[in-house]
């Protein structure tokens, strides 16, 4: 597998709290993408971060990438109930994306 | 944003039958993909397709699977014959280009396939 075992987890937090999700990968990549999948839908990209960026922000989202430790994180500040979803990180592998196990995030209103 | 449409949203068939899953990718996209997701699990790559040809397929893409996009119409995944373990949600995705670095994939809402 391209992914570390710590990717699979479920988180449940109160609305308004901040959250950070982590993933680690085994094989070399220059790009990590984060996707969100809501119930009954396909994944939708949130952030694409390249190895020369280390950190990227989009609204309430912040992604980091550490190529030396082969890990990435996605933080959401001020979570909303609508942030409830499964969050996947994905690496590019020669013309395709390989997804991690995902984090199931539940936001309690 | 760009929309990928998948038809049908649900399909129930008997084991051994043939099934075709249809995908209408974003109109100017060049790369097409199928992914398989068993309930509650990760997205698993099946195959990617460019310029009328399969570029790469995974171990999950069994001999019973085939893909095509005749004359720019639907991008299809055909399974013949189906097996019980083919029950899953199948997601189609497309991207405008791949080039030297990764691009965003745009996913449809999936087709839930149930093989009885």
PDB file of C-alpha atoms in Angstrom:
ATOM      1  CA  UNK A   1       0.000   0.000   0.000  1.00  0.00           C
ATOM      2  CA  UNK A   2       1.114   3.529  -0.649  1.00  0.00           C
ATOM      3  CA  UNK A   3      -0.347   4.695   2.635  1.00  0.00           C
ATOM      4  CA  UNK A   4       0.507   4.325   6.315  1.00  0.00           C
ATOM      5  CA  UNK A   5      -1.875   2.495   8.591  1.00  0.00           C
ATOM      6  CA  UNK A   6      -2.672   5.532  10.727  1.00  0.00           C
ATOM      7  CA  UNK A   7      -4.882   7.062   8.064  1.00  0.00           C
ATOM      8  CA  UNK A   8      -8.061   5.216   9.030  1.00  0.00           C
ATOM      9  CA  UNK A   9      -9.903   7.020  11.823  1.00  0.00           C
ATOM     10  CA  UNK A  10     -13.145   8.623  12.869  1.00  0.00           C
ATOM     11  CA  UNK A  11     -13.432  11.972  14.613  1.00  0.00           C
ATOM     12  CA  UNK A  12     -16.457  13.526  16.297  1.00  0.00           C
ATOM     13  CA  UNK A  13     -16.275  17.126  17.519  1.00  0.00           C
ATOM     14  CA  UNK A  14     -18.545  20.010  18.402  1.00  0.00           C
ATOM     15  CA  UNK A  15     -19.413  22.622  15.839  1.00  0.00           C
ATOM     16  CA  UNK A  16     -17.091  25.592  16.104  1.00  0.00           C
ATOM     17  CA  UNK A  17     -14.065  23.580  17.179  1.00  0.00           C
ATOM     18  CA  UNK A  18     -10.947  23.282  15.063  1.00  0.00           C
ATOM     19  CA  UNK A  19      -9.718  19.950  13.739  1.00  0.00           C
ATOM     20  CA  UNK A  20      -6.582  18.585  12.094  1.00  0.00           C
ATOM     21  CA  UNK A  21      -6.461  15.396  10.044  1.00  0.00           C
ATOM     22  CA  UNK A  22      -3.218  13.713   9.162  1.00  0.00           C
ATOM     23  CA  UNK A  23      -1.987  11.282   6.598  1.00  0.00           C
ATOM     24  CA  UNK A  24       1.337   9.747   5.792  1.00  0.00           C
ATOM     25  CA  UNK A  25       2.465   8.124   2.594  1.00  0.00           C
ATOM     26  CA  UNK A  26       5.165   5.651   1.680  1.00  0.00           C
ATOM     27  CA  UNK A  27       6.142   6.400  -1.888  1.00  0.00           C
ATOM     28  CA  UNK A  28       7.618   9.588  -3.270  1.00  0.00           C
ATOM     29  CA  UNK A  29       5.218  12.249  -4.465  1.00  0.00           C
ATOM     30  CA  UNK A  30       5.436  15.913  -5.376  1.00  0.00           C
ATOM     31  CA  UNK A  31       1.736  16.590  -4.904  1.00  0.00           C
ATOM     32  CA  UNK A  32      -0.837  15.793  -2.259  1.00  0.00           C
ATOM     33  CA  UNK A  33      -4.493  16.484  -2.817  1.00  0.00           C
ATOM     34  CA  UNK A  34      -7.227  16.546  -0.178  1.00  0.00           C
ATOM     35  CA  UNK A  35     -10.754  15.525  -1.118  1.00  0.00           C
ATOM     36  CA  UNK A  36     -14.004  15.604   0.784  1.00  0.00           C
ATOM     37  CA  UNK A  37     -16.737  13.051   0.236  1.00  0.00           C
ATOM     38  CA  UNK A  38     -20.188  13.730   1.576  1.00  0.00           C
ATOM     39  CA  UNK A  39     -22.701  10.944   2.032  1.00  0.00           C
ATOM     40  CA  UNK A  40     -23.980   9.617  -1.287  1.00  0.00           C
ATOM     41  CA  UNK A  41     -21.662  11.790  -3.347  1.00  0.00           C
ATOM     42  CA  UNK A  42     -18.344  11.482  -5.108  1.00  0.00           C
ATOM     43  CA  UNK A  43     -15.185  13.068  -3.719  1.00  0.00           C
ATOM     44  CA  UNK A  44     -14.616  16.756  -4.383  1.00  0.00           C
ATOM     45  CA  UNK A  45     -11.202  18.342  -4.265  1.00  0.00           C
ATOM     46  CA  UNK A  46     -10.519  20.801  -1.456  1.00  0.00           C
ATOM     47  CA  UNK A  47      -6.837  21.610  -1.794  1.00  0.00           C
ATOM     48  CA  UNK A  48      -3.903  20.613  -3.977  1.00  0.00           C
ATOM     49  CA  UNK A  49      -0.516  21.228  -2.381  1.00  0.00           C
ATOM     50  CA  UNK A  50       2.820  20.774  -4.116  1.00  0.00           C
ATOM     51  CA  UNK A  51       6.144  19.904  -2.572  1.00  0.00           C
ATOM     52  CA  UNK A  52       7.509  23.436  -2.972  1.00  0.00           C
ATOM     53  CA  UNK A  53       4.599  24.963  -1.034  1.00  0.00           C
ATOM     54  CA  UNK A  54       4.742  23.306   2.425  1.00  0.00           C
ATOM     55  CA  UNK A  55       1.521  25.110   3.370  1.00  0.00           C
ATOM     56  CA  UNK A  56      -1.585  26.185   1.488  1.00  0.00           C
ATOM     57  CA  UNK A  57      -4.734  27.918   2.670  1.00  0.00           C
ATOM     58  CA  UNK A  58      -8.224  28.129   1.256  1.00  0.00           C
ATOM     59  CA  UNK A  59     -10.830  29.839   3.406  1.00  0.00           C
ATOM     60  CA  UNK A  60     -11.136  27.847   6.648  1.00  0.00           C
ATOM     61  CA  UNK A  61      -8.858  25.120   5.309  1.00  0.00           C
ATOM     62  CA  UNK A  62      -5.119  24.816   5.723  1.00  0.00           C
ATOM     63  CA  UNK A  63      -3.016  22.020   4.258  1.00  0.00           C
ATOM     64  CA  UNK A  64       0.592  21.237   4.967  1.00  0.00           C
ATOM     65  CA  UNK A  65       3.034  18.964   3.248  1.00  0.00           C
ATOM     66  CA  UNK A  66       6.301  17.685   4.687  1.00  0.00           C
ATOM     67  CA  UNK A  67       8.123  15.685   2.064  1.00  0.00           C
ATOM     68  CA  UNK A  68      10.951  14.806   4.462  1.00  0.00           C
ATOM     69  CA  UNK A  69       8.568  12.934   6.768  1.00  0.00           C
ATOM     70  CA  UNK A  70       6.232  12.036   3.902  1.00  0.00           C
ATOM     71  CA  UNK A  71       3.205  13.402   5.681  1.00  0.00           C
ATOM     72  CA  UNK A  72       0.427  15.884   5.077  1.00  0.00           C
ATOM     73  CA  UNK A  73      -2.256  17.465   7.219  1.00  0.00           C
ATOM     74  CA  UNK A  74      -5.534  19.240   6.659  1.00  0.00           C
ATOM     75  CA  UNK A  75      -6.864  21.637   9.277  1.00  0.00           C
ATOM     76  CA  UNK A  76     -10.337  23.125   9.425  1.00  0.00           C
ATOM     77  CA  UNK A  77     -10.955  26.102  11.659  1.00  0.00           C
ATOM     78  CA  UNK A  78     -14.382  26.925  13.060  1.00  0.00           C
ATOM     79  CA  UNK A  79     -16.021  23.705  11.887  1.00  0.00           C
ATOM     80  CA  UNK A  80     -19.621  23.713  10.712  1.00  0.00           C
ATOM     81  CA  UNK A  81     -22.169  20.923  10.681  1.00  0.00           C
ATOM     82  CA  UNK A  82     -21.840  20.946   6.890  1.00  0.00           C
ATOM     83  CA  UNK A  83     -18.200  19.895   7.241  1.00  0.00           C
ATOM     84  CA  UNK A  84     -19.428  16.418   8.208  1.00  0.00           C
ATOM     85  CA  UNK A  85     -17.903  14.119   5.603  1.00  0.00           C
ATOM     86  CA  UNK A  86     -15.085  11.690   4.917  1.00  0.00           C
ATOM     87  CA  UNK A  87     -11.798  13.404   4.112  1.00  0.00           C
ATOM     88  CA  UNK A  88      -9.241  11.690   1.915  1.00  0.00           C
ATOM     89  CA  UNK A  89      -5.713  12.567   1.054  1.00  0.00           C
ATOM     90  CA  UNK A  90      -4.426  11.384  -2.303  1.00  0.00           C
ATOM     91  CA  UNK A  91      -1.084  11.283  -4.054  1.00  0.00           C
ATOM     92  CA  UNK A  92      -0.394  11.302  -7.735  1.00  0.00           C
ATOM     93  CA  UNK A  93       1.133   8.187  -9.216  1.00  0.00           C
ATOM     94  CA  UNK A  94       1.975   8.524 -12.882  1.00  0.00           C
ATOM     95  CA  UNK A  95      -1.325   9.608 -14.290  1.00  0.00           C
ATOM     96  CA  UNK A  96      -3.701   8.587 -11.529  1.00  0.00           C
ATOM     97  CA  UNK A  97      -4.581   9.410  -7.934  1.00  0.00           C
ATOM     98  CA  UNK A  98      -4.089   6.928  -5.120  1.00  0.00           C
ATOM     99  CA  UNK A  99      -6.322   7.613  -2.137  1.00  0.00           C
ATOM    100  CA  UNK A 100      -5.627   7.043   1.526  1.00  0.00           C
ATOM    101  CA  UNK A 101      -8.037   5.338   3.924  1.00  0.00           C
ATOM    102  CA  UNK A 102      -9.802   8.540   4.869  1.00  0.00           C
ATOM    103  CA  UNK A 103     -10.971  10.227   8.057  1.00  0.00           C
ATOM    104  CA  UNK A 104     -14.656  10.201   8.894  1.00  0.00           C
ATOM    105  CA  UNK A 105     -15.388  13.580  10.471  1.00  0.00           C
ATOM    106  CA  UNK A 106     -18.669  14.156  12.286  1.00  0.00           C
ATOM    107  CA  UNK A 107     -19.557  17.657  13.463  1.00  0.00           C
ATOM    108  CA  UNK A 108     -22.130  17.813  16.230  1.00  0.00           C
ATOM    109  CA  UNK A 109     -24.363  20.912  16.067  1.00  0.00           C
TER     110      UNK A 109
ATOM    111  CA  UNK B   1     -18.204  23.752 -11.196  1.00  0.00           C
ATOM    112  CA  UNK B   2     -17.628  21.051 -13.798  1.00  0.00           C
ATOM    113  CA  UNK B   3     -20.056  18.160 -13.563  1.00  0.00           C
ATOM    114  CA  UNK B   4     -19.569  14.485 -14.233  1.00  0.00           C
ATOM    115  CA  UNK B   5     -22.838  12.599 -14.643  1.00  0.00           C
ATOM    116  CA  UNK B   6     -23.248   8.907 -13.934  1.00  0.00           C
ATOM    117  CA  UNK B   7     -26.154   6.807 -15.083  1.00  0.00           C
ATOM    118  CA  UNK B   8     -27.819   4.941 -13.431  1.00  0.00           C
ATOM    119  CA  UNK B   9     -27.397   5.880  -9.776  1.00  0.00           C
ATOM    120  CA  UNK B  10     -28.383   2.375  -8.686  1.00  0.00           C
ATOM    121  CA  UNK B  11     -28.271  -0.943 -10.478  1.00  0.00           C
ATOM    122  CA  UNK B  12     -29.346  -4.324  -9.157  1.00  0.00           C
ATOM    123  CA  UNK B  13     -28.545  -7.407 -11.195  1.00  0.00           C
ATOM    124  CA  UNK B  14     -28.201 -11.135 -10.811  1.00  0.00           C
ATOM    125  CA  UNK B  15     -24.777 -12.711 -10.623  1.00  0.00           C
ATOM    126  CA  UNK B  16     -23.526 -13.728 -14.042  1.00  0.00           C
ATOM    127  CA  UNK B  17     -25.387 -11.014 -15.906  1.00  0.00           C
ATOM    128  CA  UNK B  18     -23.704  -8.232 -17.823  1.00  0.00           C
ATOM    129  CA  UNK B  19     -23.857  -4.642 -16.613  1.00  0.00           C
ATOM    130  CA  UNK B  20     -22.778  -1.380 -18.223  1.00  0.00           C
ATOM    131  CA  UNK B  21     -22.143   1.694 -16.130  1.00  0.00           C
ATOM    132  CA  UNK B  22     -22.325   4.985 -17.982  1.00  0.00           C
ATOM    133  CA  UNK B  23     -20.410   8.169 -17.388  1.00  0.00           C
ATOM    134  CA  UNK B  24     -20.767  11.545 -19.072  1.00  0.00           C
ATOM    135  CA  UNK B  25     -17.469  13.293 -18.296  1.00  0.00           C
ATOM    136  CA  UNK B  26     -16.793  17.024 -18.360  1.00  0.00           C
ATOM    137  CA  UNK B  27     -16.947  18.060 -22.001  1.00  0.00           C
ATOM    138  CA  UNK B  28     -13.382  19.292 -22.590  1.00  0.00           C
ATOM    139  CA  UNK B  29     -11.632  16.742 -20.403  1.00  0.00           C
ATOM    140  CA  UNK B  30      -9.198  14.279 -21.890  1.00  0.00           C
ATOM    141  CA  UNK B  31      -8.496  11.766 -19.123  1.00  0.00           C
ATOM    142  CA  UNK B  32     -11.077   9.414 -17.687  1.00  0.00           C
ATOM    143  CA  UNK B  33     -11.030   7.125 -14.673  1.00  0.00           C
ATOM    144  CA  UNK B  34     -13.022   4.497 -12.845  1.00  0.00           C
ATOM    145  CA  UNK B  35     -12.705   3.957  -9.108  1.00  0.00           C
ATOM    146  CA  UNK B  36     -14.365   1.350  -6.905  1.00  0.00           C
ATOM    147  CA  UNK B  37     -15.493   1.989  -3.344  1.00  0.00           C
ATOM    148  CA  UNK B  38     -16.859  -0.661  -1.050  1.00  0.00           C
ATOM    149  CA  UNK B  39     -19.104   0.847   1.617  1.00  0.00           C
ATOM    150  CA  UNK B  40     -17.137   2.775   4.203  1.00  0.00           C
ATOM    151  CA  UNK B  41     -13.785   2.034   2.627  1.00  0.00           C
ATOM    152  CA  UNK B  42     -11.267   3.933   0.547  1.00  0.00           C
ATOM    153  CA  UNK B  43     -11.478   4.787  -3.121  1.00  0.00           C
ATOM    154  CA  UNK B  44      -9.602   2.182  -5.142  1.00  0.00           C
ATOM    155  CA  UNK B  45      -8.257   2.910  -8.610  1.00  0.00           C
ATOM    156  CA  UNK B  46      -9.469   0.602 -11.356  1.00  0.00           C
ATOM    157  CA  UNK B  47      -8.415   2.089 -14.676  1.00  0.00           C
ATOM    158  CA  UNK B  48      -7.534   5.262 -16.531  1.00  0.00           C
ATOM    159  CA  UNK B  49      -8.228   6.012 -20.172  1.00  0.00           C
ATOM    160  CA  UNK B  50      -6.864   8.519 -22.651  1.00  0.00           C
ATOM    161  CA  UNK B  51      -7.137   9.012 -26.379  1.00  0.00           C
ATOM    162  CA  UNK B  52      -9.247   5.913 -26.819  1.00  0.00           C
ATOM    163  CA  UNK B  53      -6.913   3.629 -24.926  1.00  0.00           C
ATOM    164  CA  UNK B  54      -6.446   2.154 -21.483  1.00  0.00           C
ATOM    165  CA  UNK B  55      -3.350   3.717 -19.958  1.00  0.00           C
ATOM    166  CA  UNK B  56      -3.129   1.691 -16.783  1.00  0.00           C
ATOM    167  CA  UNK B  57      -5.286  -0.784 -14.918  1.00  0.00           C
ATOM    168  CA  UNK B  58      -5.022  -2.094 -11.377  1.00  0.00           C
ATOM    169  CA  UNK B  59      -5.253  -5.646 -10.090  1.00  0.00           C
ATOM    170  CA  UNK B  60      -8.921  -4.966  -9.323  1.00  0.00           C
ATOM    171  CA  UNK B  61      -9.607  -4.499 -13.032  1.00  0.00           C
ATOM    172  CA  UNK B  62     -10.377  -8.130 -13.756  1.00  0.00           C
ATOM    173  CA  UNK B  63     -10.567  -9.721 -17.190  1.00  0.00           C
ATOM    174  CA  UNK B  64     -14.345  -9.430 -16.965  1.00  0.00           C
ATOM    175  CA  UNK B  65     -14.047  -5.638 -16.968  1.00  0.00           C
ATOM    176  CA  UNK B  66     -13.770  -3.451 -20.040  1.00  0.00           C
ATOM    177  CA  UNK B  67     -13.947   0.266 -20.768  1.00  0.00           C
ATOM    178  CA  UNK B  68     -14.594   2.302 -23.858  1.00  0.00           C
ATOM    179  CA  UNK B  69     -15.726   5.684 -25.076  1.00  0.00           C
ATOM    180  CA  UNK B  70     -17.033   5.247 -28.606  1.00  0.00           C
ATOM    181  CA  UNK B  71     -17.075   8.460 -30.669  1.00  0.00           C
ATOM    182  CA  UNK B  72     -16.938  10.821 -27.710  1.00  0.00           C
ATOM    183  CA  UNK B  73     -20.141   9.528 -26.169  1.00  0.00           C
ATOM    184  CA  UNK B  74     -20.446   7.991 -22.717  1.00  0.00           C
ATOM    185  CA  UNK B  75     -17.351   6.591 -21.055  1.00  0.00           C
ATOM    186  CA  UNK B  76     -18.509   3.125 -20.033  1.00  0.00           C
ATOM    187  CA  UNK B  77     -17.458   0.389 -17.656  1.00  0.00           C
ATOM    188  CA  UNK B  78     -18.762  -3.022 -18.625  1.00  0.00           C
ATOM    189  CA  UNK B  79     -18.624  -6.061 -16.382  1.00  0.00           C
ATOM    190  CA  UNK B  80     -19.362  -9.400 -18.026  1.00  0.00           C
ATOM    191  CA  UNK B  81     -20.097 -11.629 -16.232  1.00  0.00           C
ATOM    192  CA  UNK B  82     -20.684 -10.049 -12.854  1.00  0.00           C
ATOM    193  CA  UNK B  83     -19.696 -11.664  -9.559  1.00  0.00           C
ATOM    194  CA  UNK B  84     -20.900 -11.097  -5.998  1.00  0.00           C
ATOM    195  CA  UNK B  85     -17.674  -9.291  -5.089  1.00  0.00           C
ATOM    196  CA  UNK B  86     -18.367  -6.690  -7.765  1.00  0.00           C
ATOM    197  CA  UNK B  87     -20.996  -5.149  -5.499  1.00  0.00           C
ATOM    198  CA  UNK B  88     -19.727  -1.654  -4.700  1.00  0.00           C
ATOM    199  CA  UNK B  89     -20.108   1.963  -5.683  1.00  0.00           C
ATOM    200  CA  UNK B  90     -18.299   2.775  -8.898  1.00  0.00           C
ATOM    201  CA  UNK B  91     -17.135   6.331  -9.424  1.00  0.00           C
ATOM    202  CA  UNK B  92     -16.228   7.858 -12.736  1.00  0.00           C
ATOM    203  CA  UNK B  93     -13.848  10.814 -12.844  1.00  0.00           C
ATOM    204  CA  UNK B  94     -12.336  13.020 -15.494  1.00  0.00           C
ATOM    205  CA  UNK B  95      -9.533  15.552 -15.654  1.00  0.00           C
ATOM    206  CA  UNK B  96      -8.582  18.100 -18.298  1.00  0.00           C
ATOM    207  CA  UNK B  97      -4.999  16.964 -18.574  1.00  0.00           C
ATOM    208  CA  UNK B  98      -2.301  15.250 -16.560  1.00  0.00           C
ATOM    209  CA  UNK B  99       0.929  16.407 -18.057  1.00  0.00           C
ATOM    210  CA  UNK B 100       3.982  16.621 -15.870  1.00  0.00           C
ATOM    211  CA  UNK B 101       2.112  17.050 -12.586  1.00  0.00           C
ATOM    212  CA  UNK B 102      -1.090  15.938 -10.989  1.00  0.00           C
ATOM    213  CA  UNK B 103      -4.376  17.516 -11.885  1.00  0.00           C
ATOM    214  CA  UNK B 104      -7.706  17.776 -10.154  1.00  0.00           C
ATOM    215  CA  UNK B 105     -10.062  14.882 -10.710  1.00  0.00           C
ATOM    216  CA  UNK B 106     -13.767  15.658 -11.014  1.00  0.00           C
ATOM    217  CA  UNK B 107     -15.948  12.834  -9.773  1.00  0.00           C
ATOM    218  CA  UNK B 108     -19.502  11.828 -10.491  1.00  0.00           C
ATOM    219  CA  UNK B 109     -21.892  10.823  -7.712  1.00  0.00           C
ATOM    220  CA  UNK B 110     -21.334   7.147  -8.366  1.00  0.00           C
ATOM    221  CA  UNK B 111     -23.355   4.120  -9.427  1.00  0.00           C
ATOM    222  CA  UNK B 112     -24.241   1.742  -6.627  1.00  0.00           C
ATOM    223  CA  UNK B 113     -24.042  -1.755  -8.085  1.00  0.00           C
ATOM    224  CA  UNK B 114     -25.646  -4.626  -6.215  1.00  0.00           C
ATOM    225  CA  UNK B 115     -25.006  -8.130  -7.510  1.00  0.00           C
ATOM    226  CA  UNK B 116     -27.382 -10.729  -6.102  1.00  0.00           C
TER     227      UNK B 116
END
